[in-house]
mmCIF file of N, CA, C and O in Angstrom:
data_model
loop_
_atom_site.group_PDB
_atom_site.id
_atom_site.type_symbol
_atom_site.label_atom_id
_atom_site.label_comp_id
_atom_site.label_asym_id
_atom_site.label_seq_id
_atom_site.Cartn_x
_atom_site.Cartn_y
_atom_site.Cartn_z
ATOM 1 N N MET A 1 17.874 -6.900 2.468
ATOM 2 C CA MET A 1 17.993 -7.988 3.404
ATOM 3 C C MET A 1 16.647 -8.310 4.044
ATOM 4 O O MET A 1 16.325 -9.452 4.284
ATOM 5 N N GLN A 2 15.859 -7.283 4.341
ATOM 6 C CA GLN A 2 14.569 -7.492 4.975
ATOM 7 C C GLN A 2 13.642 -8.317 4.083
ATOM 8 O O GLN A 2 12.972 -9.232 4.563
ATOM 9 N N ILE A 3 13.614 -8.029 2.795
ATOM 10 C CA ILE A 3 12.761 -8.781 1.873
ATOM 11 C C ILE A 3 13.255 -10.208 1.751
ATOM 12 O O ILE A 3 12.457 -11.153 1.753
ATOM 13 N N ALA A 4 14.560 -10.408 1.686
ATOM 14 C CA ALA A 4 15.112 -11.768 1.619
ATOM 15 C C ALA A 4 14.710 -12.563 2.855
ATOM 16 O O ALA A 4 14.355 -13.749 2.754
ATOM 17 N N ASP A 5 14.748 -11.936 4.031
ATOM 18 C CA ASP A 5 14.336 -12.622 5.258
ATOM 19 C C ASP A 5 12.857 -12.978 5.216
ATOM 20 O O ASP A 5 12.452 -14.052 5.665
ATOM 21 N N MET A 6 12.033 -12.086 4.670
ATOM 22 C CA MET A 6 10.597 -12.372 4.551
ATOM 23 C C MET A 6 10.349 -13.542 3.602
ATOM 24 O O MET A 6 9.495 -14.389 3.857
ATOM 25 N N ILE A 7 11.078 -13.583 2.502
ATOM 26 C CA ILE A 7 10.931 -14.686 1.546
ATOM 27 C C ILE A 7 11.332 -15.999 2.209
ATOM 28 O O ILE A 7 10.628 -17.009 2.081
ATOM 29 N N LYS A 8 12.435 -15.995 2.953
ATOM 30 C CA LYS A 8 12.857 -17.204 3.676
ATOM 31 C C LYS A 8 11.782 -17.651 4.665
ATOM 32 O O LYS A 8 11.505 -18.834 4.805
ATOM 33 N N GLU A 9 11.180 -16.698 5.359
ATOM 34 C CA GLU A 9 10.124 -17.022 6.314
ATOM 35 C C GLU A 9 8.918 -17.637 5.598
ATOM 36 O O GLU A 9 8.353 -18.633 6.055
ATOM 37 N N MET A 10 8.508 -17.045 4.473
ATOM 38 C CA MET A 10 7.386 -17.608 3.709
ATOM 39 C C MET A 10 7.711 -19.020 3.251
ATOM 40 O O MET A 10 6.859 -19.909 3.305
ATOM 41 N N GLN A 11 8.931 -19.251 2.811
ATOM 42 C CA GLN A 11 9.310 -20.556 2.295
ATOM 43 C C GLN A 11 9.477 -21.597 3.396
ATOM 44 O O GLN A 11 9.612 -22.774 3.111
ATOM 45 N N SER A 12 9.429 -21.173 4.650
ATOM 46 C CA SER A 12 9.495 -22.134 5.749
ATOM 47 C C SER A 12 8.127 -22.752 6.037
ATOM 48 O O SER A 12 8.030 -23.718 6.777
ATOM 49 N N VAL A 13 7.068 -22.183 5.457
ATOM 50 C CA VAL A 13 5.718 -22.699 5.657
ATOM 51 C C VAL A 13 5.464 -23.803 4.628
ATOM 52 O O VAL A 13 5.325 -23.528 3.443
ATOM 53 N N VAL A 14 5.417 -25.044 5.093
ATOM 54 C CA VAL A 14 5.180 -26.179 4.201
ATOM 55 C C VAL A 14 3.683 -26.418 4.127
ATOM 56 O O VAL A 14 2.986 -26.436 5.136
ATOM 57 N N ILE A 15 3.165 -26.562 2.920
ATOM 58 C CA ILE A 15 1.731 -26.790 2.725
ATOM 59 C C ILE A 15 1.504 -28.206 2.215
ATOM 60 O O ILE A 15 2.403 -28.828 1.668
ATOM 61 N N SER A 16 0.304 -28.722 2.410
ATOM 62 C CA SER A 16 0.029 -30.119 2.101
ATOM 63 C C SER A 16 -0.330 -30.370 0.646
ATOM 64 O O SER A 16 -0.244 -31.502 0.177
ATOM 65 N N GLN A 17 -0.757 -29.342 -0.075
ATOM 66 C CA GLN A 17 -1.224 -29.515 -1.445
ATOM 67 C C GLN A 17 -0.794 -28.323 -2.270
ATOM 68 O O GLN A 17 -0.803 -27.197 -1.779
ATOM 69 N N PRO A 18 -0.415 -28.533 -3.539
ATOM 70 C CA PRO A 18 -0.014 -27.400 -4.367
ATOM 71 C C PRO A 18 -1.180 -26.464 -4.650
ATOM 72 O O PRO A 18 -2.324 -26.896 -4.710
ATOM 73 N N GLY A 19 -0.884 -25.183 -4.816
ATOM 74 C CA GLY A 19 -1.917 -24.238 -5.237
ATOM 75 C C GLY A 19 -2.212 -23.163 -4.222
ATOM 76 O O GLY A 19 -1.610 -23.104 -3.152
ATOM 77 N N PRO A 20 -3.170 -22.293 -4.564
ATOM 78 C CA PRO A 20 -3.561 -21.213 -3.670
ATOM 79 C C PRO A 20 -4.051 -21.769 -2.331
ATOM 80 O O PRO A 20 -4.656 -22.835 -2.281
ATOM 81 N N LEU A 21 -3.782 -21.048 -1.243
ATOM 82 C CA LEU A 21 -4.171 -21.522 0.082
ATOM 83 C C LEU A 21 -5.672 -21.712 0.211
ATOM 84 O O LEU A 21 -6.130 -22.558 0.970
ATOM 85 N N ASP A 22 -6.452 -20.928 -0.517
ATOM 86 C CA ASP A 22 -7.907 -21.064 -0.438
ATOM 87 C C ASP A 22 -8.457 -22.026 -1.492
ATOM 88 O O ASP A 22 -9.660 -22.133 -1.672
ATOM 89 N N GLY A 23 -7.571 -22.737 -2.203
ATOM 90 C CA GLY A 23 -8.003 -23.674 -3.237
ATOM 91 C C GLY A 23 -8.270 -22.964 -4.551
ATOM 92 O O GLY A 23 -7.996 -21.791 -4.714
ATOM 93 N N GLY A 24 -8.790 -23.702 -5.501
ATOM 94 C CA GLY A 24 -9.138 -23.114 -6.789
ATOM 95 C C GLY A 24 -7.995 -23.137 -7.774
ATOM 96 O O GLY A 24 -6.935 -23.699 -7.522
ATOM 97 N N PRO A 25 -8.204 -22.508 -8.920
ATOM 98 C CA PRO A 25 -7.202 -22.546 -9.996
ATOM 99 C C PRO A 25 -5.987 -21.682 -9.699
ATOM 100 O O PRO A 25 -6.044 -20.749 -8.900
ATOM 101 N N PHE A 26 -4.893 -22.019 -10.365
ATOM 102 C CA PHE A 26 -3.676 -21.219 -10.292
ATOM 103 C C PHE A 26 -3.856 -20.023 -11.228
ATOM 104 O O PHE A 26 -4.407 -20.160 -12.317
ATOM 105 N N ARG A 27 -3.375 -18.876 -10.822
ATOM 106 C CA ARG A 27 -3.419 -17.689 -11.676
ATOM 107 C C ARG A 27 -2.066 -17.006 -11.620
ATOM 108 O O ARG A 27 -1.295 -17.206 -10.701
ATOM 109 N N GLY A 28 -1.769 -16.166 -12.583
ATOM 110 C CA GLY A 28 -0.528 -15.411 -12.548
ATOM 111 C C GLY A 28 0.302 -15.597 -13.796
ATOM 112 O O GLY A 28 -0.109 -16.252 -14.746
ATOM 113 N N ARG A 29 1.488 -15.034 -13.780
ATOM 114 C CA ARG A 29 2.308 -14.955 -14.983
ATOM 115 C C ARG A 29 2.788 -16.297 -15.489
ATOM 116 O O ARG A 29 3.139 -16.418 -16.646
ATOM 117 N N PHE A 30 2.835 -17.320 -14.656
ATOM 118 C CA PHE A 30 3.291 -18.628 -15.109
ATOM 119 C C PHE A 30 2.174 -19.440 -15.766
ATOM 120 O O PHE A 30 2.405 -20.522 -16.279
ATOM 121 N N PHE A 31 0.958 -18.936 -15.733
ATOM 122 C CA PHE A 31 -0.193 -19.672 -16.248
ATOM 123 C C PHE A 31 -0.871 -18.860 -17.346
ATOM 124 O O PHE A 31 -0.554 -17.714 -17.566
ATOM 125 N N THR A 32 -1.835 -19.447 -18.019
ATOM 126 C CA THR A 32 -2.523 -18.757 -19.106
ATOM 127 C C THR A 32 -3.425 -17.654 -18.561
ATOM 128 O O THR A 32 -3.639 -17.556 -17.354
ATOM 129 N N ASP A 33 -3.980 -16.874 -19.441
ATOM 130 C CA ASP A 33 -4.946 -15.846 -19.027
ATOM 131 C C ASP A 33 -6.182 -16.466 -18.391
ATOM 132 O O ASP A 33 -6.929 -15.798 -17.694
ATOM 133 N N TYR A 34 -6.392 -17.742 -18.648
ATOM 134 C CA TYR A 34 -7.581 -18.431 -18.147
ATOM 135 C C TYR A 34 -7.293 -19.243 -16.892
ATOM 136 O O TYR A 34 -8.126 -19.999 -16.438
ATOM 137 N N SER A 35 -6.092 -19.114 -16.324
ATOM 138 C CA SER A 35 -5.616 -19.816 -15.134
ATOM 139 C C SER A 35 -5.320 -21.270 -15.446
ATOM 140 O O SER A 35 -5.339 -21.689 -16.600
ATOM 141 N N ALA A 36 -5.039 -22.048 -14.437
ATOM 142 C CA ALA A 36 -4.732 -23.469 -14.598
ATOM 143 C C ALA A 36 -5.135 -24.191 -13.330
ATOM 144 O O ALA A 36 -5.193 -23.613 -12.262
ATOM 145 N N GLY A 37 -5.403 -25.478 -13.460
ATOM 146 C CA GLY A 37 -5.782 -26.271 -12.291
ATOM 147 C C GLY A 37 -7.239 -26.049 -11.927
ATOM 148 O O GLY A 37 -8.017 -25.609 -12.763
ATOM 149 N N PRO A 38 -7.628 -26.371 -10.693
ATOM 150 C CA PRO A 38 -6.727 -26.767 -9.628
ATOM 151 C C PRO A 38 -6.063 -28.105 -9.925
ATOM 152 O O PRO A 38 -6.615 -28.939 -10.626
ATOM 153 N N PHE A 39 -4.869 -28.254 -9.398
ATOM 154 C CA PHE A 39 -4.112 -29.477 -9.572
ATOM 155 C C PHE A 39 -4.345 -30.366 -8.358
ATOM 156 O O PHE A 39 -4.285 -29.903 -7.228
ATOM 157 N N LYS A 40 -4.584 -31.648 -8.586
ATOM 158 C CA LYS A 40 -4.872 -32.550 -7.465
ATOM 159 C C LYS A 40 -3.623 -33.018 -6.747
ATOM 160 O O LYS A 40 -3.694 -33.419 -5.596
ATOM 161 N N ASP A 41 -2.480 -32.993 -7.430
ATOM 162 C CA ASP A 41 -1.256 -33.456 -6.792
ATOM 163 C C ASP A 41 -0.040 -32.905 -7.531
ATOM 164 O O ASP A 41 -0.167 -32.214 -8.540
ATOM 165 N N SER A 42 1.141 -33.201 -6.997
ATOM 166 C CA SER A 42 2.359 -32.659 -7.585
ATOM 167 C C SER A 42 2.618 -33.191 -8.985
ATOM 168 O O SER A 42 3.230 -32.508 -9.809
ATOM 169 N N ALA A 43 2.120 -34.389 -9.301
ATOM 170 C CA ALA A 43 2.305 -34.934 -10.654
ATOM 171 C C ALA A 43 1.629 -34.037 -11.689
ATOM 172 O O ALA A 43 2.188 -33.794 -12.763
ATOM 173 N N GLU A 44 0.452 -33.537 -11.378
ATOM 174 C CA GLU A 44 -0.235 -32.640 -12.309
ATOM 175 C C GLU A 44 0.499 -31.309 -12.441
ATOM 176 O O GLU A 44 0.551 -30.730 -13.519
ATOM 177 N N VAL A 45 1.052 -30.809 -11.342
ATOM 178 C CA VAL A 45 1.823 -29.570 -11.413
ATOM 179 C C VAL A 45 3.068 -29.801 -12.268
ATOM 180 O O VAL A 45 3.424 -28.980 -13.114
ATOM 181 N N GLN A 46 3.720 -30.934 -12.074
ATOM 182 C CA GLN A 46 4.904 -31.252 -12.866
ATOM 183 C C GLN A 46 4.561 -31.369 -14.343
ATOM 184 O O GLN A 46 5.329 -30.918 -15.201
ATOM 185 N N ASP A 47 3.424 -31.936 -14.663
ATOM 186 C CA ASP A 47 2.987 -31.997 -16.062
ATOM 187 C C ASP A 47 2.837 -30.587 -16.620
ATOM 188 O O ASP A 47 3.190 -30.319 -17.763
ATOM 189 N N TRP A 48 2.274 -29.690 -15.812
ATOM 190 C CA TRP A 48 2.052 -28.316 -16.266
ATOM 191 C C TRP A 48 3.385 -27.604 -16.494
ATOM 192 O O TRP A 48 3.630 -26.999 -17.520
ATOM 193 N N PHE A 49 4.259 -27.661 -15.529
ATOM 194 C CA PHE A 49 5.535 -26.956 -15.621
ATOM 195 C C PHE A 49 6.599 -27.701 -16.413
ATOM 196 O O PHE A 49 7.577 -27.107 -16.838
ATOM 197 N N ASN A 50 6.460 -29.006 -16.535
ATOM 198 C CA ASN A 50 7.414 -29.862 -17.215
ATOM 199 C C ASN A 50 8.774 -29.778 -16.534
ATOM 200 O O ASN A 50 9.041 -30.534 -15.612
ATOM 201 N N HIS A 51 9.612 -28.907 -16.914
ATOM 202 C CA HIS A 51 10.959 -28.848 -16.372
ATOM 203 C C HIS A 51 11.152 -27.810 -15.268
ATOM 204 O O HIS A 51 12.228 -27.710 -14.697
ATOM 205 N N LYS A 52 10.128 -27.024 -14.927
ATOM 206 C CA LYS A 52 10.318 -25.920 -13.991
ATOM 207 C C LYS A 52 10.148 -26.314 -12.521
ATOM 208 O O LYS A 52 10.648 -25.624 -11.650
ATOM 209 N N LEU A 53 9.429 -27.366 -12.246
ATOM 210 C CA LEU A 53 9.163 -27.720 -10.860
ATOM 211 C C LEU A 53 10.056 -28.862 -10.424
ATOM 212 O O LEU A 53 10.062 -29.915 -11.026
ATOM 213 N N ASP A 54 10.816 -28.654 -9.358
ATOM 214 C CA ASP A 54 11.634 -29.747 -8.843
ATOM 215 C C ASP A 54 10.841 -30.511 -7.782
ATOM 216 O O ASP A 54 9.664 -30.253 -7.574
ATOM 217 N N THR A 55 11.468 -31.419 -7.117
ATOM 218 C CA THR A 55 10.757 -32.269 -6.153
ATOM 219 C C THR A 55 10.840 -31.758 -4.723
ATOM 220 O O THR A 55 10.567 -32.503 -3.791
ATOM 221 N N SER A 56 11.207 -30.513 -4.548
ATOM 222 C CA SER A 56 11.254 -29.952 -3.197
ATOM 223 C C SER A 56 9.839 -29.823 -2.636
ATOM 224 O O SER A 56 8.863 -29.844 -3.381
ATOM 225 N N PRO A 57 9.705 -29.666 -1.317
ATOM 226 C CA PRO A 57 8.352 -29.542 -0.741
ATOM 227 C C PRO A 57 7.669 -28.260 -1.214
ATOM 228 O O PRO A 57 8.336 -27.289 -1.585
ATOM 229 N N PHE A 58 6.372 -28.259 -1.209
ATOM 230 C CA PHE A 58 5.617 -27.059 -1.552
ATOM 231 C C PHE A 58 5.730 -26.078 -0.394
ATOM 232 O O PHE A 58 5.528 -26.442 0.753
ATOM 233 N N VAL A 59 6.070 -24.837 -0.701
ATOM 234 C CA VAL A 59 6.199 -23.803 0.316
ATOM 235 C C VAL A 59 5.454 -22.560 -0.140
ATOM 236 O O VAL A 59 5.152 -22.385 -1.316
ATOM 237 N N LEU A 60 5.148 -21.714 0.808
ATOM 238 C CA LEU A 60 4.448 -20.470 0.529
ATOM 239 C C LEU A 60 5.381 -19.521 -0.209
ATOM 240 O O LEU A 60 6.524 -19.324 0.191
ATOM 241 N N THR A 61 4.913 -18.938 -1.300
ATOM 242 C CA THR A 61 5.723 -17.985 -2.055
ATOM 243 C C THR A 61 4.815 -16.985 -2.757
ATOM 244 O O THR A 61 3.642 -17.248 -2.968
ATOM 245 N N HIS A 62 5.346 -15.836 -3.109
ATOM 246 C CA HIS A 62 4.542 -14.790 -3.746
ATOM 247 C C HIS A 62 4.711 -14.771 -5.256
ATOM 248 O O HIS A 62 3.762 -14.513 -5.975
ATOM 249 N N GLN A 63 5.892 -15.002 -5.765
ATOM 250 C CA GLN A 63 6.211 -15.048 -7.191
ATOM 251 C C GLN A 63 6.251 -13.688 -7.879
ATOM 252 O O GLN A 63 6.485 -13.614 -9.069
ATOM 253 N N ASP A 64 5.976 -12.612 -7.177
ATOM 254 C CA ASP A 64 6.028 -11.291 -7.804
ATOM 255 C C ASP A 64 6.485 -10.253 -6.783
ATOM 256 O O ASP A 64 5.729 -9.373 -6.397
ATOM 257 N N ILE A 65 7.728 -10.396 -6.316
ATOM 258 C CA ILE A 65 8.261 -9.430 -5.361
ATOM 259 C C ILE A 65 8.759 -8.225 -6.157
ATOM 260 O O ILE A 65 9.816 -8.236 -6.764
ATOM 261 N N SER A 66 7.940 -7.214 -6.192
ATOM 262 C CA SER A 66 8.278 -5.983 -6.896
ATOM 263 C C SER A 66 7.816 -4.807 -6.032
ATOM 264 O O SER A 66 6.999 -4.993 -5.128
ATOM 265 N N PRO A 67 8.309 -3.608 -6.283
ATOM 266 C CA PRO A 67 7.935 -2.457 -5.450
ATOM 267 C C PRO A 67 6.425 -2.267 -5.311
ATOM 268 O O PRO A 67 5.952 -1.901 -4.235
ATOM 269 N N ARG A 68 5.672 -2.541 -6.348
ATOM 270 C CA ARG A 68 4.218 -2.320 -6.260
ATOM 271 C C ARG A 68 3.536 -3.297 -5.298
ATOM 272 O O ARG A 68 2.398 -3.089 -4.894
ATOM 273 N N ASN A 69 4.232 -4.385 -4.929
ATOM 274 C CA ASN A 69 3.658 -5.375 -4.024
ATOM 275 C C ASN A 69 4.219 -5.287 -2.607
ATOM 276 O O ASN A 69 3.978 -6.175 -1.797
ATOM 277 N N LEU A 70 4.957 -4.241 -2.312
ATOM 278 C CA LEU A 70 5.516 -4.054 -0.984
ATOM 279 C C LEU A 70 4.836 -2.871 -0.308
ATOM 280 O O LEU A 70 4.594 -1.843 -0.912
ATOM 281 N N ILE A 71 4.540 -3.035 0.958
ATOM 282 C CA ILE A 71 3.915 -1.969 1.740
ATOM 283 C C ILE A 71 4.914 -1.536 2.802
ATOM 284 O O ILE A 71 5.415 -2.362 3.565
ATOM 285 N N LEU A 72 5.213 -0.243 2.847
ATOM 286 C CA LEU A 72 6.153 0.294 3.818
ATOM 287 C C LEU A 72 5.404 1.017 4.929
ATOM 288 O O LEU A 72 4.408 1.698 4.678
ATOM 289 N N ASP A 73 5.911 0.871 6.167
ATOM 290 C CA ASP A 73 5.311 1.605 7.276
ATOM 291 C C ASP A 73 5.923 3.009 7.353
ATOM 292 O O ASP A 73 6.709 3.404 6.484
ATOM 293 N N HIS A 74 5.586 3.756 8.390
ATOM 294 C CA HIS A 74 6.068 5.140 8.508
ATOM 295 C C HIS A 74 7.594 5.222 8.672
ATOM 296 O O HIS A 74 8.180 6.282 8.454
ATOM 297 N N ASN A 75 8.229 4.110 9.039
ATOM 298 C CA ASN A 75 9.700 4.057 9.131
ATOM 299 C C ASN A 75 10.333 3.481 7.877
ATOM 300 O O ASN A 75 11.520 3.171 7.877
ATOM 301 N N GLU A 76 9.531 3.346 6.853
ATOM 302 C CA GLU A 76 9.955 2.768 5.571
ATOM 303 C C GLU A 76 10.463 1.342 5.714
ATOM 304 O O GLU A 76 11.339 0.893 5.010
ATOM 305 N N GLU A 77 9.878 0.594 6.661
ATOM 306 C CA GLU A 77 10.137 -0.836 6.827
ATOM 307 C C GLU A 77 9.046 -1.592 6.092
ATOM 308 O O GLU A 77 7.890 -1.194 6.087
ATOM 309 N N VAL A 78 9.436 -2.707 5.466
ATOM 310 C CA VAL A 78 8.464 -3.516 4.740
ATOM 311 C C VAL A 78 7.505 -4.150 5.711
ATOM 312 O O VAL A 78 7.877 -4.654 6.750
#
């Protein structure tokens, strides 16, 4: 439940432009080994993803919620 709440909180942050917050190319499992972009607008992102991107607003997301990407405190809270 705690991770789901964190994901909801991240997705509440609406950003003005697609891509990494610091700009630059997209990297990660959805893109090639050589990255992609930067994309100037949602039309370019839609071209890249074709059917994967809907028209919802851009929100902050991690895309790789796995145990290796979670940090627990001394109470084992994320």
